[in-house]
Amino acid sequence: MSTLAMHASDGLLNAPTSLLFGAVAVAGLAVATGKARRELDDRTAPLAGLVAAFVFAVQMLNFPVLPGVSGHLLGGALAAILVGPWTGALCVSVVLVVQALLFADGGLTALGANITNMALLGTAAGYVVAVALRRFATRSRPGLLAVAFTAALVNTVVASAGFVLEYAIGGQGAVSLGGFAAALLGVHVLIGIGEGVITALTVGAVASARPDLVHLLRGAPVAREAAS
Amino acid sequence: MSARKRGAWFFAAFAVVALVLAGVVSYFADGDPDGLDHVTTRGCTEVAGQLQGACPAAHAEDHALADSPLADYAVGGDDGLTGLAGVLGVLATLVVSGGLFWLLRTRSRSGRDGSPGP
């Protein structure tokens, strides 16, 4: 097994479960594609392409979380805050498809599960948190960083919970589900802290240069001033 | 600086950052298994490169495209070229997502600065 594999391989989930989450992913992406049209225009489409490329790059940068264990960015909250939740889900999906097809990372039959967890569930959870805390994000720069951090942390943990759910439905191997869930969620809290730091730094940098391009800040005074 | 020029600089800088992260910083990434890999291999021992035991990863199959040229973020199996694989990945992602989002975008009837659009 290569340590450079970053996403779920084929064989961890049985065939019916893989198929089920393949269907969930296709349905989710169909909805996201329709809704993303409203988020994308001549200004935001190039940014969204760059955000996907950036997520691909940062996903390569595994950071240590425990002795012998690393973590990497998933990127759903980062993308959703910058370009909107539907486009953000598509950004992470494109990354996962490129990784599975070009880099043999993330199994082909596991692609539906990987998209469901990282592109759909994680992105949605991160964005819901970001919107719920939006008033802090628009008020001050530290507020924006704190909101980005929190949204990203929740995004990581929820994405890992998605895999626990899939494993509960049709996982292979004879391990106790409780122990598996506790271990996976626990390590993803630590990874989520790293995801939160990276997301806060990135969103902060974009907000410093072009606050008008940050989806979460749309309509806020700081974004309107920059756009005028 | 005009808004258009400012936008171009910002996008160029964003792209350069992504390329440097994938092309250079990737060499400093932690090579240990990630969280999912770690947890799915718990309870197994590696014997002659094969996982043995009851862990989920013992059921993991080799990737169907494991022999493809950029598999495992190497180039033709050469880990020393991870940076090149990363740069190619950033460009591939940019082309696919940029193309997708450009096709999906709502075309503006007029430019944001008030000038008539195409």
Short mmCIF file of C-alpha atoms in Angstrom, two decimals:
data_model
loop_
_atom_site.label_atom_id
_atom_site.label_comp_id
_atom_site.label_asym_id
_atom_site.label_seq_id
_atom_site.Cartn_x
_atom_site.Cartn_y
_atom_site.Cartn_z
CA MET A 1 0.00 0.00 0.00
CA SER A 2 1.28 3.40 -0.88
CA THR A 3 1.32 6.06 1.77
CA LEU A 4 0.60 8.54 -0.99
CA ALA A 5 -2.96 7.27 -1.35
CA MET A 6 -5.05 9.95 0.29
CA HIS A 7 -8.62 8.78 -0.25
CA ALA A 8 -10.62 5.63 0.27
CA SER A 9 -9.45 2.74 -1.91
CA ASP A 10 -11.61 0.20 -3.68
CA GLY A 11 -12.57 -2.81 -1.57
CA LEU A 12 -13.14 -1.04 1.77
CA LEU A 13 -16.86 -0.89 1.02
CA ASN A 14 -18.86 -3.70 -0.55
CA ALA A 15 -20.28 -3.41 -4.06
CA PRO A 16 -23.89 -2.47 -3.17
CA THR A 17 -22.69 0.28 -0.82
CA SER A 18 -20.24 1.59 -3.41
CA LEU A 19 -23.06 1.62 -5.95
CA LEU A 20 -25.46 3.34 -3.53
CA PHE A 21 -23.03 6.17 -2.82
CA GLY A 22 -22.14 6.37 -6.50
CA ALA A 23 -25.81 7.17 -7.08
CA VAL A 24 -25.83 9.66 -4.18
CA ALA A 25 -22.80 11.39 -5.69
CA VAL A 26 -24.32 11.56 -9.18
CA ALA A 27 -27.58 12.99 -7.80
CA GLY A 28 -25.73 15.49 -5.63
CA LEU A 29 -23.52 16.62 -8.48
CA ALA A 30 -26.53 17.02 -10.78
CA VAL A 31 -28.17 19.35 -8.25
CA ALA A 32 -24.90 21.20 -7.61
CA THR A 33 -24.30 21.71 -11.33
CA GLY A 34 -27.72 23.30 -11.73
CA LYS A 35 -27.37 25.56 -8.69
CA ALA A 36 -23.73 26.51 -9.41
CA ARG A 37 -24.85 28.39 -12.53
CA ARG A 38 -26.24 31.10 -10.28
CA GLU A 39 -22.93 31.44 -8.41
CA LEU A 40 -20.77 31.63 -11.52
CA ASP A 41 -20.26 34.68 -13.70
CA ASP A 42 -17.43 36.23 -15.70
CA ARG A 43 -15.61 37.19 -12.48
CA THR A 44 -16.22 34.18 -10.28
CA ALA A 45 -15.73 31.40 -12.89
CA PRO A 46 -11.95 31.99 -13.21
CA LEU A 47 -11.64 32.20 -9.40
CA ALA A 48 -13.52 28.90 -9.04
CA GLY A 49 -11.16 27.20 -11.48
CA LEU A 50 -8.19 28.49 -9.50
CA VAL A 51 -9.74 27.40 -6.20
CA ALA A 52 -10.05 23.83 -7.52
CA ALA A 53 -6.42 23.88 -8.67
CA PHE A 54 -5.38 25.30 -5.30
CA VAL A 55 -7.27 22.55 -3.42
CA PHE A 56 -5.52 19.94 -5.58
CA ALA A 57 -2.14 21.46 -4.69
CA VAL A 58 -2.79 21.75 -0.97
CA GLN A 59 -4.21 18.21 -0.75
CA MET A 60 -0.70 17.00 -1.66
CA LEU A 61 0.73 18.67 1.45
CA ASN A 62 0.24 16.10 4.20
CA PHE A 63 1.03 17.51 7.64
CA PRO A 64 1.76 15.48 10.78
CA VAL A 65 -1.08 15.11 13.29
CA LEU A 66 0.15 12.22 15.50
CA PRO A 67 3.35 10.17 15.53
CA GLY A 68 3.18 8.17 12.30
CA VAL A 69 -0.09 9.72 11.17
CA SER A 70 -0.61 12.61 8.77
CA GLY A 71 -3.55 14.58 7.49
CA HIS A 72 -4.30 16.79 4.54
CA LEU A 73 -6.77 19.43 3.51
CA LEU A 74 -10.12 18.30 2.11
CA GLY A 75 -10.98 21.81 0.93
CA GLY A 76 -14.78 21.86 0.91
CA ALA A 77 -15.25 24.68 3.41
CA LEU A 78 -12.41 26.67 1.82
CA ALA A 79 -14.01 26.40 -1.62
CA ALA A 80 -17.54 27.11 -0.35
CA ILE A 81 -16.49 30.27 1.52
CA LEU A 82 -14.62 31.60 -1.53
CA VAL A 83 -16.89 30.60 -4.43
CA GLY A 84 -20.17 29.39 -2.92
CA PRO A 85 -21.37 25.98 -1.72
CA TRP A 86 -22.56 24.51 -5.04
CA THR A 87 -19.51 25.60 -6.99
CA GLY A 88 -17.37 24.56 -4.01
CA ALA A 89 -18.80 21.04 -4.14
CA LEU A 90 -17.95 20.91 -7.86
CA CYS A 91 -14.39 22.17 -7.16
CA VAL A 92 -13.69 19.33 -4.70
CA SER A 93 -15.36 16.82 -7.05
CA VAL A 94 -13.15 17.82 -9.96
CA VAL A 95 -10.10 17.39 -7.71
CA LEU A 96 -11.26 13.92 -6.63
CA VAL A 97 -11.95 12.85 -10.22
CA VAL A 98 -8.55 14.12 -11.42
CA GLN A 99 -6.85 12.32 -8.51
CA ALA A 100 -8.68 9.04 -9.16
CA LEU A 101 -8.19 9.05 -12.95
CA LEU A 102 -4.71 10.56 -13.32
CA PHE A 103 -2.99 9.78 -10.02
CA ALA A 104 -4.56 6.43 -9.04
CA ASP A 105 -5.53 8.03 -5.71
CA GLY A 106 -8.96 7.09 -4.41
CA GLY A 107 -10.54 3.97 -5.89
CA LEU A 108 -12.75 4.14 -8.97
CA THR A 109 -15.63 2.26 -7.30
CA ALA A 110 -14.99 4.30 -4.13
CA LEU A 111 -15.24 7.58 -6.07
CA GLY A 112 -18.93 7.98 -5.25
CA ALA A 113 -18.26 7.55 -1.53
CA ASN A 114 -15.29 9.91 -1.65
CA ILE A 115 -17.31 12.56 -3.50
CA THR A 116 -20.24 12.11 -1.11
CA ASN A 117 -18.02 12.57 1.95
CA MET A 118 -15.58 15.28 0.91
CA ALA A 119 -17.37 17.20 -1.86
CA LEU A 120 -20.99 16.98 -0.69
CA LEU A 121 -21.25 16.33 3.07
CA GLY A 122 -18.10 18.16 4.16
CA THR A 123 -18.72 21.15 1.92
CA ALA A 124 -22.35 21.43 2.98
CA ALA A 125 -21.52 21.21 6.69
CA GLY A 126 -18.71 23.74 6.40
CA TYR A 127 -20.88 26.17 4.49
CA VAL A 128 -23.81 25.86 6.90
CA VAL A 129 -21.46 26.71 9.78
CA ALA A 130 -19.95 29.62 7.83
CA VAL A 131 -23.38 31.09 7.06
CA ALA A 132 -24.57 30.60 10.64
CA LEU A 133 -21.53 32.57 11.87
CA ARG A 134 -21.48 35.05 8.96
CA ARG A 135 -22.14 38.11 11.15
CA PHE A 136 -18.77 37.57 12.84
CA ALA A 137 -17.06 37.10 9.48
CA THR A 138 -18.30 40.41 8.09
CA ARG A 139 -17.52 42.36 11.24
CA SER A 140 -13.74 42.04 11.46
CA ARG A 141 -10.77 40.25 9.96
CA PRO A 142 -10.16 38.10 13.09
CA GLY A 143 -13.86 37.23 12.94
CA LEU A 144 -13.53 36.07 9.33
CA LEU A 145 -10.50 33.93 10.21
CA ALA A 146 -12.28 32.37 13.18
CA VAL A 147 -15.34 31.57 11.08
CA ALA A 148 -13.20 30.04 8.31
CA PHE A 149 -11.32 27.94 10.89
CA THR A 150 -14.50 26.67 12.53
CA ALA A 151 -16.26 25.89 9.24
CA ALA A 152 -13.23 23.95 8.01
CA LEU A 153 -12.89 21.97 11.24
CA VAL A 154 -16.56 20.93 11.06
CA ASN A 155 -16.17 20.13 7.34
CA THR A 156 -13.33 17.68 8.05
CA VAL A 157 -15.09 15.89 10.93
CA VAL A 158 -18.41 15.61 9.05
CA ALA A 159 -16.63 14.23 5.96
CA SER A 160 -15.02 11.53 8.12
CA ALA A 161 -18.43 10.82 9.71
CA GLY A 162 -19.68 10.19 6.18
CA PHE A 163 -17.16 7.42 5.81
CA VAL A 164 -18.20 5.97 9.18
CA LEU A 165 -21.80 5.88 7.90
CA GLU A 166 -20.75 4.14 4.68
CA TYR A 167 -18.60 1.71 6.64
CA ALA A 168 -21.55 0.96 8.94
CA ILE A 169 -23.75 0.20 5.92
CA GLY A 170 -21.36 -1.97 3.96
CA GLY A 171 -17.80 -1.99 5.24
CA GLN A 172 -15.41 -4.90 4.82
CA GLY A 173 -13.32 -6.27 7.63
CA ALA A 174 -14.12 -7.41 11.14
CA VAL A 175 -13.57 -4.42 13.39
CA SER A 176 -15.90 -2.99 16.01
CA LEU A 177 -17.84 -0.11 14.51
CA GLY A 178 -17.66 1.93 17.72
CA GLY A 179 -13.90 1.70 17.92
CA PHE A 180 -13.56 2.43 14.22
CA ALA A 181 -15.84 5.47 14.47
CA ALA A 182 -14.07 6.84 17.55
CA ALA A 183 -10.63 6.43 15.97
CA LEU A 184 -11.62 7.93 12.62
CA LEU A 185 -13.53 10.88 14.09
CA GLY A 186 -10.81 11.50 16.69
CA VAL A 187 -7.98 11.70 14.19
CA HIS A 188 -10.11 13.91 11.94
CA VAL A 189 -10.63 16.42 14.75
CA LEU A 190 -6.83 16.80 14.72
CA ILE A 191 -6.72 16.95 10.91
CA GLY A 192 -9.58 19.46 11.07
CA ILE A 193 -7.43 21.81 13.15
CA GLY A 194 -4.85 21.78 10.33
CA GLU A 195 -7.62 22.20 7.77
CA GLY A 196 -8.92 25.12 9.81
CA VAL A 197 -5.54 26.87 9.91
CA ILE A 198 -4.98 26.42 6.15
CA THR A 199 -8.52 27.58 5.36
CA ALA A 200 -8.25 30.65 7.61
CA LEU A 201 -4.90 31.63 6.06
CA THR A 202 -6.20 31.20 2.52
CA VAL A 203 -9.53 32.97 3.03
CA GLY A 204 -7.70 35.74 4.91
CA ALA A 205 -5.26 36.22 2.04
CA VAL A 206 -8.00 36.38 -0.59
CA ALA A 207 -10.05 38.73 1.60
CA SER A 208 -7.04 41.04 1.97
CA ALA A 209 -6.48 41.25 -1.78
CA ARG A 210 -10.00 40.97 -3.17
CA PRO A 211 -12.77 40.97 -0.52
CA ASP A 212 -15.26 41.48 -3.34
CA LEU A 213 -14.48 37.97 -4.60
CA VAL A 214 -15.18 36.17 -1.29
CA HIS A 215 -18.62 34.57 -1.62
CA LEU A 216 -19.31 34.61 2.12
CA LEU A 217 -18.70 38.38 2.29
CA ARG A 218 -21.05 39.25 -0.58
CA GLY A 219 -23.14 42.27 0.24
CA ALA A 220 -21.02 43.15 3.27
CA PRO A 221 -19.62 46.71 3.40
CA VAL A 222 -16.01 45.53 3.09
CA ALA A 223 -16.82 43.70 -0.17
CA ARG A 224 -18.89 46.55 -1.62
CA GLU A 225 -16.11 49.09 -1.06
CA ALA A 226 -13.60 46.87 -2.83
CA ALA A 227 -15.92 46.28 -5.78
CA SER A 228 -16.60 49.98 -6.36
CA MET B 1 -4.58 50.11 -11.36
CA SER B 2 -7.76 49.34 -13.28
CA ALA B 3 -10.14 46.73 -11.88
CA ARG B 4 -9.45 44.47 -14.85
CA LYS B 5 -5.68 44.67 -14.42
CA ARG B 6 -5.98 44.17 -10.67
CA GLY B 7 -8.06 41.05 -11.33
CA ALA B 8 -5.47 39.65 -13.72
CA TRP B 9 -2.67 40.14 -11.20
CA PHE B 10 -4.67 38.51 -8.45
CA PHE B 11 -5.55 35.47 -10.57
CA ALA B 12 -1.94 35.11 -11.76
CA ALA B 13 -0.66 35.24 -8.18
CA PHE B 14 -3.21 32.63 -7.09
CA ALA B 15 -2.10 30.30 -9.89
CA VAL B 16 1.60 30.77 -9.04
CA VAL B 17 0.94 29.94 -5.38
CA ALA B 18 -0.85 26.71 -6.36
CA LEU B 19 1.95 25.73 -8.75
CA VAL B 20 4.67 26.39 -6.14
CA LEU B 21 2.79 24.43 -3.48
CA ALA B 22 2.34 21.41 -5.77
CA GLY B 23 5.69 21.72 -7.51
CA VAL B 24 8.04 22.56 -4.65
CA VAL B 25 6.40 22.45 -1.21
CA SER B 26 5.03 18.95 -1.96
CA TYR B 27 8.56 17.57 -1.43
CA PHE B 28 8.24 18.53 2.23
CA ALA B 29 4.88 16.79 2.78
CA ASP B 30 4.66 14.24 5.59
CA GLY B 31 5.01 10.75 4.10
CA ASP B 32 3.17 9.00 6.93
CA PRO B 33 -0.25 7.42 6.21
CA ASP B 34 -3.14 9.85 6.50
CA GLY B 35 -5.90 9.56 9.07
CA LEU B 36 -8.13 7.30 6.97
CA ASP B 37 -5.22 5.08 5.96
CA HIS B 38 -4.06 4.84 9.55
CA VAL B 39 -7.45 3.91 10.98
CA THR B 40 -8.32 1.39 8.24
CA THR B 41 -5.01 -0.45 8.76
CA ARG B 42 -5.38 -0.68 12.56
CA GLY B 43 -5.38 -4.29 13.72
CA CYS B 44 -3.41 -5.56 10.75
CA THR B 45 0.26 -6.38 10.46
CA GLU B 46 2.21 -6.07 7.26
CA VAL B 47 3.80 -9.34 6.22
CA ALA B 48 5.94 -9.20 3.08
CA GLY B 49 4.05 -6.14 1.82
CA GLN B 50 0.63 -7.72 2.40
CA LEU B 51 -1.71 -6.62 5.19
CA GLN B 52 -2.85 -9.52 7.33
CA GLY B 53 -5.61 -9.37 9.92
CA ALA B 54 -9.19 -8.21 10.33
CA CYS B 55 -8.70 -4.53 9.45
CA PRO B 56 -10.71 -2.90 6.63
CA ALA B 57 -7.59 -2.13 4.59
CA ALA B 58 -6.81 -5.85 4.29
CA HIS B 59 -9.73 -5.86 1.82
CA ALA B 60 -8.42 -2.87 -0.14
CA GLU B 61 -7.78 -3.60 -3.79
CA ASP B 62 -5.01 -2.23 -5.92
CA HIS B 63 -6.10 0.79 -7.90
CA ALA B 64 -7.39 -0.11 -11.35
CA LEU B 65 -5.09 2.56 -12.80
CA ALA B 66 -2.11 1.80 -10.55
CA ASP B 67 0.15 1.44 -13.60
CA SER B 68 -0.78 4.80 -15.12
CA PRO B 69 2.11 7.23 -15.71
CA LEU B 70 1.26 9.62 -12.85
CA ALA B 71 0.11 6.99 -10.33
CA ASP B 72 0.91 7.86 -6.70
CA TYR B 73 1.94 11.41 -7.65
CA ALA B 74 5.12 10.17 -9.30
CA VAL B 75 6.14 10.31 -12.95
CA GLY B 76 6.67 6.84 -14.40
CA GLY B 77 7.19 5.53 -10.85
CA ASP B 78 9.90 8.08 -10.04
CA ASP B 79 9.06 9.67 -6.66
CA GLY B 80 11.77 12.27 -7.28
CA LEU B 81 9.43 13.83 -9.83
CA THR B 82 6.52 14.39 -7.42
CA GLY B 83 6.81 18.12 -8.05
CA LEU B 84 6.34 17.64 -11.78
CA ALA B 85 3.37 15.33 -11.14
CA GLY B 86 1.93 18.01 -8.85
CA VAL B 87 2.34 20.76 -11.45
CA LEU B 88 0.66 18.58 -14.08
CA GLY B 89 -2.16 17.87 -11.61
CA VAL B 90 -2.68 21.58 -10.89
CA LEU B 91 -2.79 22.33 -14.63
CA ALA B 92 -5.17 19.41 -15.33
CA THR B 93 -7.47 20.50 -12.50
CA LEU B 94 -7.35 24.09 -13.72
CA VAL B 95 -8.24 23.12 -17.29
CA VAL B 96 -11.10 20.79 -16.29
CA SER B 97 -12.62 23.00 -13.60
CA GLY B 98 -11.94 26.26 -15.41
CA GLY B 99 -13.57 24.88 -18.55
CA LEU B 100 -16.54 23.51 -16.61
CA PHE B 101 -17.13 26.73 -14.68
CA TRP B 102 -16.69 28.92 -17.76
CA LEU B 103 -19.35 26.88 -19.57
CA LEU B 104 -21.68 26.93 -16.56
CA ARG B 105 -21.34 30.65 -15.84
CA THR B 106 -24.17 33.07 -16.29
CA ARG B 107 -23.06 35.36 -19.08
CA SER B 108 -23.29 38.99 -18.12
CA ARG B 109 -25.38 41.18 -20.42
CA SER B 110 -23.15 44.14 -19.67
CA GLY B 111 -19.76 44.60 -18.07
CA ARG B 112 -19.60 45.29 -14.34
CA ASP B 113 -17.97 48.64 -14.99
CA GLY B 114 -20.94 49.76 -17.02
CA SER B 115 -19.41 49.18 -20.44
CA PRO B 116 -21.47 47.09 -22.85
CA GLY B 117 -20.60 43.41 -22.78
CA PRO B 118 -19.94 41.11 -25.72
#
